[in-house]
Amino acid sequence: MNTHSRADDEDRDRDDRRGTINRRTVVTGIAATAAGVAATGVAGAVPAPEPSRAKSATRAADGRRVAVLGGGIGGLTAAHELAERGFEVTVYERKELGGKARSIPVSGTGGGGRSDLPGEHGFRFFPGFYQNIPETMSRIPFPGNSRGTADNLVAGERILACWNGKPYYLPTSATAPENFTPHALRDYFRTILQGLQNVPAQDIALFASKVVAFLASGPKRRMGQWENTGYADFVGMDKMSPAGREILVDLFTSTLVAAKPEKANARTMGLMAEGWLNATFQRGGYANPDQLLNGPTNEVFIDPWVRYLKGLGVTFNVGWTVTGLTLNGGTITEASATGPTGSPATIQADWYVLAVPVERAVPLLGTQILIADPQLRKLRSLETDWMNGVMIYTTKPVPIAKGHVAYVGQPWAVTSISQAQFWKADFAARYGDGTAVDCLSVDVSNWDAPGILYGKTARECSRQQIVNEVLAQIRAALPDADRVLPDSIIHSWFVDPAITGEGTPDVANDEPLLVNTPKSWSYRPEAKTAIPNLFLAADYVRSHINLATMEGANEAGRSAANGILTASGSSAEKATIKKLYEPPEMRPFWAKDDIDYVLGLPNQFDIIDPIRP
């Protein structure tokens, strides 16, 4: 069964999101959430938001109207922070609320009172070093949860890397070295990497030293050198053996971070490695490094969020496509759009939050806006790439690992998660026709490399060929593949509908992902623009996480809200923005490295000659 169409409008919550509503109070919002829970038959108390976060229910008609243009994570976050502080917020969204983070039910697959099979743009992944979005989730009421939807995050026990039929397990929790110093960390990395068979010792020594060199790099080198250096060049990828390149380099970039080592910059990849390491050692208050949701994203995160925001008085207009921004007298006076029927419409507000992806933001920034804020011209230099999901539904469980799985060395940089083992609901009883019991949710991160079945890139393949190729690459890496994932248990499949024209010269991706290329930080703007009533809330905005993620978009939404609070003269408390943890043991090394960098010296742990141990 080739199930790959968009969800229909019969889903109650999605249908509800398409209309507009009257303004409600916070208390009404909580009641609405409880009513929604009762309608779905889920028992449990709905906790109220913390009093300290529900800043003000007092609304002023003048100077408080906010138009949020885009309903992804960044837009919803900005709406959340502003609505809790008494602003009158309307969100305009082109497709579906939640953006790339949303669920995409597979239309027509449900039967016998069950919901449609759950699809998605790509599997949800909440590394333990995410801090801002879990805090937002803790303020979204969910029945039976004391910490709202944040309690719907569950930890994977281990991460499995499969390479040529061999399993390699990555630690997801560990005891820190007795002395948390670069020397101790270097020994730690060498020790755990020694278990990787077929990787030459010199590759391990080089890679371990490069990781530690980044960890011991001060802020001056990180921004001045590593931001402008490609990750492949940083780790000396061209000096490694094929096994070293695949296991040490591709494992982290192409699979776990969904980036190409030849494109990503060293600072971004280093920050992710640093965050992963601190989460593994449970430092800085970080959670388990591998976290995911205990149900479909809409059910356990997005839909409760939308219900809560409606209760705060947020109005949602879905099916609205923003087509332009009008600058007059130095401020944005209106936004033009097309409504659900395609008819032109005008959006007017006091404050505008542009929360659409970069490829959609650039065409909206006309000449007058670029003259008013020249920094926005640099958005055209940012690059996007493809990372989209393929769902494989099976008639038997596929518990490959209780965590994420990376299929190392496969050309399409394939990763997966077996979802049913983490979900509260019985999969077969809740979704589909009752015969599908699991979903192997797969991310394809390289759409430009020839595959192993047809010798074609993913862009060149039909949908069926994409699925066949994904299965072939998983099986080529997976131990005991014939037993674990035979053809006989394949029920159906789903390919992200953002991919269109597949297998033809007109193939396109409606939802690509921002790539952190070298120097990209200099192209990225702050949330506050030079136009006093225009703010940005998307994953291309500068953030501490420095990667196109839900966490980055959430931080951008908080920053945009804070900008409006300042510009409007509001006395409400600003939204908190949490930075990445900085181990105090590393600060002396960073101070020394700042001096070395200014003097033109390399980091003291950076191996120049990869042969030297």
XYZ file of C-alpha atoms in Angstrom:
613
model
C 0.000 0.000 0.000
C 1.616 3.223 -1.154
C 0.406 5.664 1.510
C 1.960 9.033 0.883
C -0.793 11.704 0.590
C -1.497 14.593 2.970
C -3.876 14.187 5.912
C -7.502 14.967 5.257
C -9.524 17.532 7.174
C -11.479 15.049 9.249
C -9.068 15.116 12.151
C -10.853 17.078 14.853
C -7.940 19.090 16.205
C -6.521 19.968 12.781
C -9.978 21.039 11.601
C -10.361 23.151 14.732
C -7.101 24.915 14.008
C -8.347 26.171 10.641
C -10.877 28.609 12.101
C -10.546 31.771 14.131
C -11.787 32.187 17.685
C -12.843 34.913 20.074
C -10.513 36.225 22.733
C -10.388 34.144 25.928
C -8.713 34.415 29.262
C -6.017 32.127 30.594
C -8.576 30.379 32.822
C -10.835 29.738 29.847
C -7.853 28.255 28.031
C -7.249 25.734 30.775
C -10.920 24.805 30.726
C -10.779 24.384 26.967
C -7.817 22.072 27.332
C -9.658 20.005 29.905
C -12.686 19.810 27.621
C -10.512 18.618 24.776
C -9.065 15.954 27.037
C -12.515 14.784 28.055
C -13.560 14.579 24.398
C -10.677 12.225 23.630
C -11.365 10.062 26.670
C -8.030 10.694 28.369
C -8.235 10.991 32.130
C -6.106 13.134 34.389
C -5.859 16.553 35.906
C -4.761 19.478 33.767
C -2.250 21.612 35.647
C -2.490 25.375 35.391
C 0.499 27.322 34.109
C 2.864 28.534 36.786
C 1.637 31.867 38.182
C 5.059 33.403 37.584
C 4.795 32.651 33.856
C 1.224 33.855 33.241
C 2.421 37.436 33.285
C -0.641 39.516 32.628
C -4.166 38.969 31.399
C -4.763 42.712 30.971
C -5.168 43.627 27.328
C -4.871 47.009 25.696
C -6.399 47.613 22.277
C -3.770 50.133 21.186
C -0.193 49.133 20.443
C -0.668 45.490 21.493
C -1.645 43.776 18.256
C 0.921 41.267 16.993
C 0.844 39.466 13.662
C 2.984 36.321 13.732
C 3.686 35.324 10.143
C 4.411 31.604 10.305
C 3.159 28.912 12.665
C 6.222 26.732 13.143
C 8.099 26.354 16.410
C 9.509 29.895 16.248
C 6.134 31.493 15.541
C 4.280 29.476 18.175
C 6.959 30.317 20.741
C 6.705 34.047 20.050
C 2.911 33.823 20.256
C 3.175 31.910 23.548
C 5.490 34.407 25.245
C 3.553 37.443 24.057
C 0.080 36.075 24.778
C 1.100 35.223 28.335
C 2.082 38.873 28.706
C -1.194 40.327 27.509
C -0.591 40.937 23.808
C -3.275 40.342 21.194
C -1.702 37.749 18.891
C -2.820 36.378 15.530
C -0.811 33.616 13.833
C -0.906 33.174 10.050
C 0.304 29.831 8.717
C 0.611 28.639 5.118
C 0.315 24.872 5.692
C -0.121 23.370 9.152
C 0.715 24.563 12.652
C 3.952 23.125 13.961
C 5.878 23.583 10.721
C 8.506 20.920 10.066
C 7.959 19.589 13.602
C 4.323 18.626 13.016
C 2.838 15.172 12.543
C 1.490 14.341 9.089
C -1.253 11.704 9.404
C -1.449 9.429 6.344
C -4.874 10.149 4.899
C -7.317 7.281 4.508
C -5.315 4.676 6.425
C -7.367 4.556 9.610
C -10.154 2.041 10.036
C -12.402 0.597 12.699
C -12.384 3.806 14.708
C -8.596 4.075 14.629
C -6.671 7.190 13.627
C -4.694 7.415 10.413
C -1.165 6.055 10.484
C 1.228 8.699 11.879
C 3.681 10.255 9.427
C 6.114 13.149 9.824
C 8.625 15.391 8.097
C 11.365 13.564 10.027
C 11.606 11.857 13.399
C 11.612 14.041 16.489
C 14.873 14.231 18.406
C 15.370 16.238 21.623
C 19.049 16.003 22.681
C 19.606 16.438 26.397
C 21.362 19.759 25.861
C 18.150 21.369 24.567
C 17.023 23.696 27.352
C 14.656 26.320 25.967
C 12.098 24.172 24.182
C 11.725 21.733 27.107
C 11.026 24.751 29.337
C 8.298 25.878 26.934
C 6.904 22.345 26.901
C 6.754 22.358 30.700
C 4.297 25.270 30.478
C 1.900 23.498 28.092
C -0.771 21.686 30.145
C -1.160 17.980 29.483
C -3.484 15.616 31.380
C -1.796 13.725 34.178
C 1.564 15.445 33.725
C 3.021 17.714 36.401
C 5.455 19.258 33.904
C 3.066 19.573 30.991
C 4.153 18.179 27.648
C 7.774 18.086 28.848
C 6.836 14.902 30.699
C 6.139 13.358 27.296
C 9.875 13.266 26.599
C 11.378 9.821 27.148
C 15.013 8.738 27.039
C 16.572 6.307 24.621
C 18.831 3.849 26.405
C 21.559 3.675 23.785
C 22.443 4.754 20.286
C 23.395 2.068 17.781
C 25.705 2.624 14.838
C 25.494 -0.169 12.254
C 28.396 -0.477 9.832
C 28.822 -3.321 7.325
C 26.678 -5.624 9.420
C 28.483 -4.853 12.670
C 26.923 -3.086 15.681
C 28.677 -0.293 17.586
C 26.921 1.137 20.630
C 27.488 4.758 21.611
C 27.174 5.718 25.280
C 24.157 7.797 26.256
C 25.192 8.120 29.885
C 28.584 7.912 31.465
C 30.637 8.864 34.467
C 32.856 11.850 33.819
C 36.604 11.403 34.088
C 37.941 12.069 37.565
C 39.512 15.274 36.269
C 37.357 16.967 33.640
C 40.262 18.381 31.637
C 41.298 18.172 27.968
C 43.947 15.583 28.866
C 41.390 13.368 30.628
C 38.872 13.817 27.832
C 41.443 12.893 25.201
C 42.186 9.648 27.061
C 38.444 8.999 27.407
C 37.817 9.418 23.679
C 40.756 7.236 22.750
C 39.495 4.533 25.107
C 35.922 4.402 23.803
C 37.041 4.690 20.177
C 39.475 1.798 20.504
C 36.443 -0.465 20.400
C 35.848 0.511 16.774
C 37.338 -2.280 14.747
C 38.742 -1.556 11.295
C 39.564 2.067 12.182
C 43.324 2.689 12.172
C 44.814 3.907 15.452
C 46.178 7.015 13.763
C 42.646 7.978 12.658
C 41.414 7.551 16.223
C 44.290 9.625 17.607
C 43.634 12.381 15.073
C 39.884 12.489 15.642
C 40.142 12.391 19.442
C 42.665 15.214 19.401
C 40.514 17.296 17.077
C 37.469 16.915 19.333
C 39.510 17.877 22.394
C 41.114 20.759 20.493
C 37.658 22.203 19.918
C 36.608 21.650 23.522
C 39.758 23.491 24.661
C 39.333 26.325 22.132
C 38.422 29.728 23.506
C 35.633 31.909 22.132
C 38.010 33.904 19.936
C 39.210 30.817 18.052
C 35.758 29.296 17.894
C 34.324 32.335 16.167
C 37.394 33.531 14.309
C 38.728 30.188 13.051
C 36.337 27.287 13.486
C 33.258 29.225 12.307
C 35.107 29.863 9.040
C 36.476 26.320 8.657
C 34.664 23.408 7.073
C 34.181 20.461 9.410
C 35.828 18.029 6.972
C 38.936 20.213 6.872
C 38.926 20.633 10.647
C 39.020 16.903 11.405
C 41.456 16.132 8.577
C 38.945 13.948 6.768
C 41.131 13.725 3.654
C 43.944 12.239 5.769
C 41.789 9.415 7.152
C 41.173 5.931 5.875
C 37.773 5.166 4.283
C 36.710 3.443 7.513
C 37.822 6.436 9.569
C 35.884 8.826 7.365
C 32.710 6.768 7.527
C 32.712 5.810 11.203
C 34.339 8.821 12.850
C 33.223 11.683 10.619
C 30.039 10.675 8.797
C 28.525 9.029 11.869
C 28.198 12.362 13.670
C 27.603 14.839 10.857
C 25.547 13.098 8.213
C 23.535 10.917 10.551
C 23.204 12.338 14.052
C 23.254 16.026 13.084
C 21.911 15.663 9.524
C 24.702 17.676 7.912
C 27.296 16.987 5.261
C 30.884 17.227 6.607
C 31.942 18.957 3.395
C 29.336 21.697 3.974
C 29.031 22.142 7.742
C 31.322 24.470 9.643
C 33.538 23.233 12.460
C 32.088 25.539 15.135
C 28.553 24.259 14.700
C 29.612 20.611 14.715
C 31.922 21.235 17.669
C 29.136 22.825 19.707
C 26.935 19.802 19.047
C 29.718 17.440 20.126
C 30.309 19.532 23.240
C 26.607 19.515 24.120
C 26.375 15.784 23.511
C 29.397 15.158 25.732
C 28.022 17.269 28.595
C 24.640 15.536 28.321
C 26.338 12.135 28.314
C 28.147 13.094 31.525
C 24.922 14.654 32.895
C 26.671 17.988 33.463
C 25.107 21.437 33.562
C 21.665 20.080 34.404
C 21.417 18.421 31.006
C 19.121 15.433 30.451
C 19.874 12.142 28.709
C 21.463 12.934 25.330
C 18.967 10.851 23.322
C 15.366 11.902 23.998
C 12.190 11.565 21.955
C 8.441 11.849 22.364
C 6.137 9.152 23.727
C 3.591 9.616 20.940
C 2.986 11.403 17.624
C 4.208 14.994 17.792
C 0.796 16.557 17.304
C -0.869 14.406 19.965
C 1.673 14.942 22.720
C 3.079 18.391 21.871
C 1.645 20.552 19.072
C -2.114 20.079 19.561
C -1.979 20.677 23.353
C 0.138 23.750 22.645
C -2.370 25.151 20.177
C -5.262 24.500 22.588
C -3.407 26.300 25.355
C -2.611 29.283 23.125
C -6.217 29.508 21.995
C -7.145 29.666 25.649
C -4.802 32.635 25.996
C -6.720 34.339 23.183
C -4.377 33.613 20.281
C -6.180 33.517 16.939
C -4.977 31.071 14.280
C -5.489 31.584 10.553
C -4.262 28.487 8.711
C -4.074 28.410 4.937
C -2.813 31.992 4.738
C 0.301 32.587 2.612
C 2.169 35.839 3.232
C 3.183 37.425 -0.068
C 4.739 40.749 0.936
C 5.538 43.349 3.573
C 4.850 47.063 3.126
C 7.303 49.582 4.584
C 5.983 53.103 4.966
C 7.406 55.868 7.126
C 10.114 53.582 8.473
C 7.797 50.887 9.839
C 5.864 47.922 8.496
C 2.307 49.114 7.955
C 0.805 45.926 6.569
C 1.488 42.468 5.196
C -0.183 41.160 2.081
C -1.355 37.567 1.878
C -3.611 35.139 0.103
C -6.281 33.382 2.112
C -7.362 29.731 1.996
C -9.442 30.359 -1.142
C -6.591 32.159 -2.894
C -8.187 35.582 -2.550
C -5.900 38.502 -1.600
C -5.967 39.767 1.957
C -4.284 42.423 4.077
C -2.821 41.854 7.550
C -2.489 44.852 9.855
C -0.933 44.937 13.299
C 1.272 47.062 15.515
C 4.065 44.486 15.595
C 5.109 41.918 13.023
C 7.008 38.700 13.709
C 8.348 37.088 10.541
C 8.569 33.408 11.437
C 8.792 31.693 8.049
C 11.856 29.681 6.875
C 14.715 31.547 5.247
C 13.853 30.460 1.700
C 10.394 32.003 2.174
C 11.569 35.045 4.107
C 13.981 36.278 1.414
C 11.304 36.960 -1.270
C 9.266 38.961 1.259
C 12.071 41.422 1.946
C 11.699 44.036 -0.757
C 14.114 46.762 -1.780
C 12.880 49.333 0.730
C 13.171 46.877 3.621
C 16.713 45.909 2.571
C 17.676 49.579 2.404
C 16.293 50.074 5.912
C 18.183 47.023 7.232
C 21.157 46.068 5.020
C 21.994 43.088 7.275
C 18.947 41.323 5.861
C 20.593 41.261 2.413
C 22.957 38.614 3.747
C 20.102 36.149 4.153
C 20.506 35.428 0.447
C 23.908 33.903 1.186
C 22.464 31.261 3.516
C 22.144 27.741 2.122
C 19.528 25.047 2.569
C 19.660 21.312 1.968
C 17.301 18.355 2.048
C 16.564 16.172 5.078
C 13.205 14.442 4.879
C 11.436 11.490 6.396
C 10.401 8.057 5.151
C 8.079 5.944 7.350
C 8.127 2.137 7.069
C 5.088 0.552 8.764
C 5.503 -3.084 9.784
C 3.297 -5.981 10.881
C 5.806 -7.048 13.529
C 7.826 -4.938 15.999
C 11.199 -3.734 14.763
C 13.099 -3.015 18.014
C 16.501 -2.582 16.358
C 17.663 -0.567 19.367
C 16.009 1.295 22.235
C 17.232 4.566 20.798
C 18.292 6.083 17.499
C 20.137 3.990 14.924
C 22.699 5.287 12.428
C 23.466 3.222 9.324
C 27.061 4.273 8.885
C 28.710 4.374 5.492
C 25.439 4.253 3.549
C 25.301 6.870 0.782
C 22.020 8.472 1.793
C 23.080 9.020 5.447
C 20.112 7.076 6.784
C 19.069 7.068 10.452
C 15.998 5.604 12.123
C 14.008 5.126 15.301
C 11.553 2.292 16.020
C 8.723 4.334 17.468
C 6.140 1.945 18.961
C 8.436 0.874 21.813
C 8.443 4.464 23.117
C 4.765 5.314 22.661
C 2.190 5.020 25.425
C -0.661 3.954 23.148
C -0.901 0.484 21.642
C 0.114 1.177 18.042
C -2.117 -1.384 16.299
C -5.135 -0.520 18.467
C -4.750 3.232 17.919
C -3.602 3.646 14.295
C -4.216 2.313 10.823
C -6.175 -0.822 9.991
C -5.074 -2.754 13.057
C -2.409 -4.849 11.328
C 0.486 -2.362 11.452
C 2.172 -2.655 14.853
C 5.247 -0.437 14.465
C 6.702 2.457 12.506
C 10.354 2.556 11.521
C 10.751 6.322 11.161
C 13.690 7.093 8.879
C 15.534 10.311 8.059
C 17.307 10.628 4.703
C 19.981 13.315 5.012
C 21.847 13.016 1.698
C 19.660 13.323 -1.388
C 22.588 13.884 -3.748
C 24.612 10.652 -3.531
C 23.974 7.669 -5.831
C 22.262 4.794 -4.063
C 23.216 1.129 -3.961
C 20.172 -0.325 -5.760
C 19.573 1.924 -8.755
C 22.739 4.024 -8.844
C 20.552 7.128 -8.662
C 20.347 9.947 -6.146
C 17.277 10.204 -3.959
C 16.182 13.230 -5.985
C 16.175 11.083 -9.127
C 14.168 8.209 -7.642
C 10.433 7.651 -7.662
C 8.727 7.326 -4.293
C 8.715 3.540 -4.501
C 12.388 3.559 -5.472
C 13.188 5.838 -2.514
C 11.583 3.325 -0.156
C 13.294 0.346 -1.809
C 16.655 2.129 -1.622
C 16.188 3.088 2.021
C 15.393 -0.529 2.919
C 18.400 -1.778 0.963
C 20.782 0.643 2.696
C 19.412 -0.214 6.141
C 19.823 -3.907 5.421
C 23.344 -3.426 4.076
C 24.443 -2.004 7.433
C 22.138 -3.836 9.856
C 23.290 -7.011 11.615
C 21.022 -10.012 10.913
C 18.962 -7.902 8.534
C 17.052 -10.803 6.955
C 15.586 -11.699 10.333
C 15.070 -8.186 11.709
C 13.594 -6.473 8.645
C 12.355 -9.005 6.048
C 10.056 -8.009 3.202
C 7.319 -10.151 4.709
C 6.689 -7.684 7.573
C 6.487 -4.517 5.452
C 2.909 -3.235 5.758
C 3.080 0.107 3.929
C 5.170 3.229 3.628
C 5.041 7.010 3.564
C 7.399 9.600 2.049
C 7.331 13.218 3.258
C 4.830 15.049 0.983
C 7.148 18.068 0.945
C 8.982 16.137 -1.793
C 7.168 16.663 -5.097
C 7.898 15.749 -8.704
C 10.039 12.857 -7.527
C 11.809 10.955 -10.280
C 11.453 13.856 -12.722
C 13.564 16.934 -13.579
C 10.981 18.992 -11.687
C 11.652 17.332 -8.315
C 11.395 19.870 -5.499
C 11.392 20.098 -1.726
C 8.870 22.468 -0.178
C 10.525 22.239 3.261
C 14.338 22.177 3.085
C 16.619 22.701 6.072
C 19.084 25.507 6.792
C 22.741 24.400 6.613
C 25.413 25.972 8.827
C 28.124 26.458 6.214
C 31.447 28.185 6.959
C 30.966 31.918 7.632
C 27.176 31.500 7.838
C 27.057 33.193 11.262
C 27.965 36.492 9.593
C 24.978 36.116 7.273
C 22.483 35.420 10.039
C 20.538 38.278 11.686
C 19.443 38.890 15.230
C 15.739 38.618 16.063
C 15.520 42.412 16.274
C 15.796 44.175 12.922
C 16.556 47.814 12.136
C 12.858 48.274 11.389
C 11.366 49.086 14.796
C 8.212 46.942 14.510
C 9.630 43.956 12.576
C 11.157 40.965 14.382
C 12.372 37.561 13.222
C 11.578 34.178 14.797
C 12.976 31.280 12.774
C 15.872 28.834 12.919
C 18.142 31.051 10.798
C 18.203 33.727 13.522
C 21.397 33.747 15.593
C 21.073 31.481 18.616
C 23.261 29.798 21.199
C 22.481 26.330 19.814
C 23.714 27.551 16.398
C 21.965 24.809 14.414
C 18.689 24.690 12.495
C 16.655 22.935 15.166
C 13.463 23.233 17.192
C 15.682 24.562 19.993
C 17.097 27.304 17.775
C 13.655 28.299 16.514
C 12.327 28.351 20.081
C 15.155 30.641 21.202
C 14.498 32.922 18.229
C 10.816 33.120 19.187
C 11.766 34.101 22.720
C 14.169 36.753 21.424
C 11.524 38.202 19.104
C 9.048 38.390 21.974
C 11.619 40.126 24.146
C 12.281 42.617 21.369
C 8.603 43.522 21.232
C 8.417 43.807 25.015
C 11.284 46.300 24.958
C 10.063 48.268 21.943
C 6.520 48.524 23.300
C 7.667 49.713 26.703
C 6.077 46.735 28.407
C 6.931 46.209 32.059
C 6.393 42.434 31.785
C 9.279 40.179 32.680
C 11.337 39.085 29.664
C 11.311 35.515 28.436
C 14.297 33.598 29.742
C 16.935 32.444 27.261
C 19.213 29.657 28.404
C 22.745 29.366 27.072
C 24.765 26.239 26.469
C 26.574 24.948 29.541
C 30.215 25.968 29.921
C 32.244 23.578 32.127
C 34.189 25.678 34.641
C 37.158 23.309 34.378
C 37.663 24.418 30.777
C 37.839 28.156 31.408
C 41.596 28.306 32.103
C 42.218 26.441 28.842
C 39.932 28.831 26.969
C 41.741 31.851 28.408
C 45.115 30.450 27.316
C 43.786 29.581 23.885
C 42.420 33.101 23.373
C 45.962 34.360 23.846
C 47.410 31.686 21.553
C 44.846 32.534 18.878
C 45.677 36.243 18.974
C 49.367 35.305 18.675
C 48.636 33.142 15.641
C 49.408 29.858 17.425
C 47.361 26.652 17.068
C 45.418 25.193 19.943
C 47.777 23.246 22.182
C 45.820 19.991 21.673
C 45.509 20.284 17.900
C 47.572 17.620 16.129
C 49.236 19.029 13.030
C 50.830 15.751 11.929
C 48.083 13.064 11.920
C 50.674 10.288 12.174
C 51.891 11.465 15.575
C 49.955 9.695 18.415
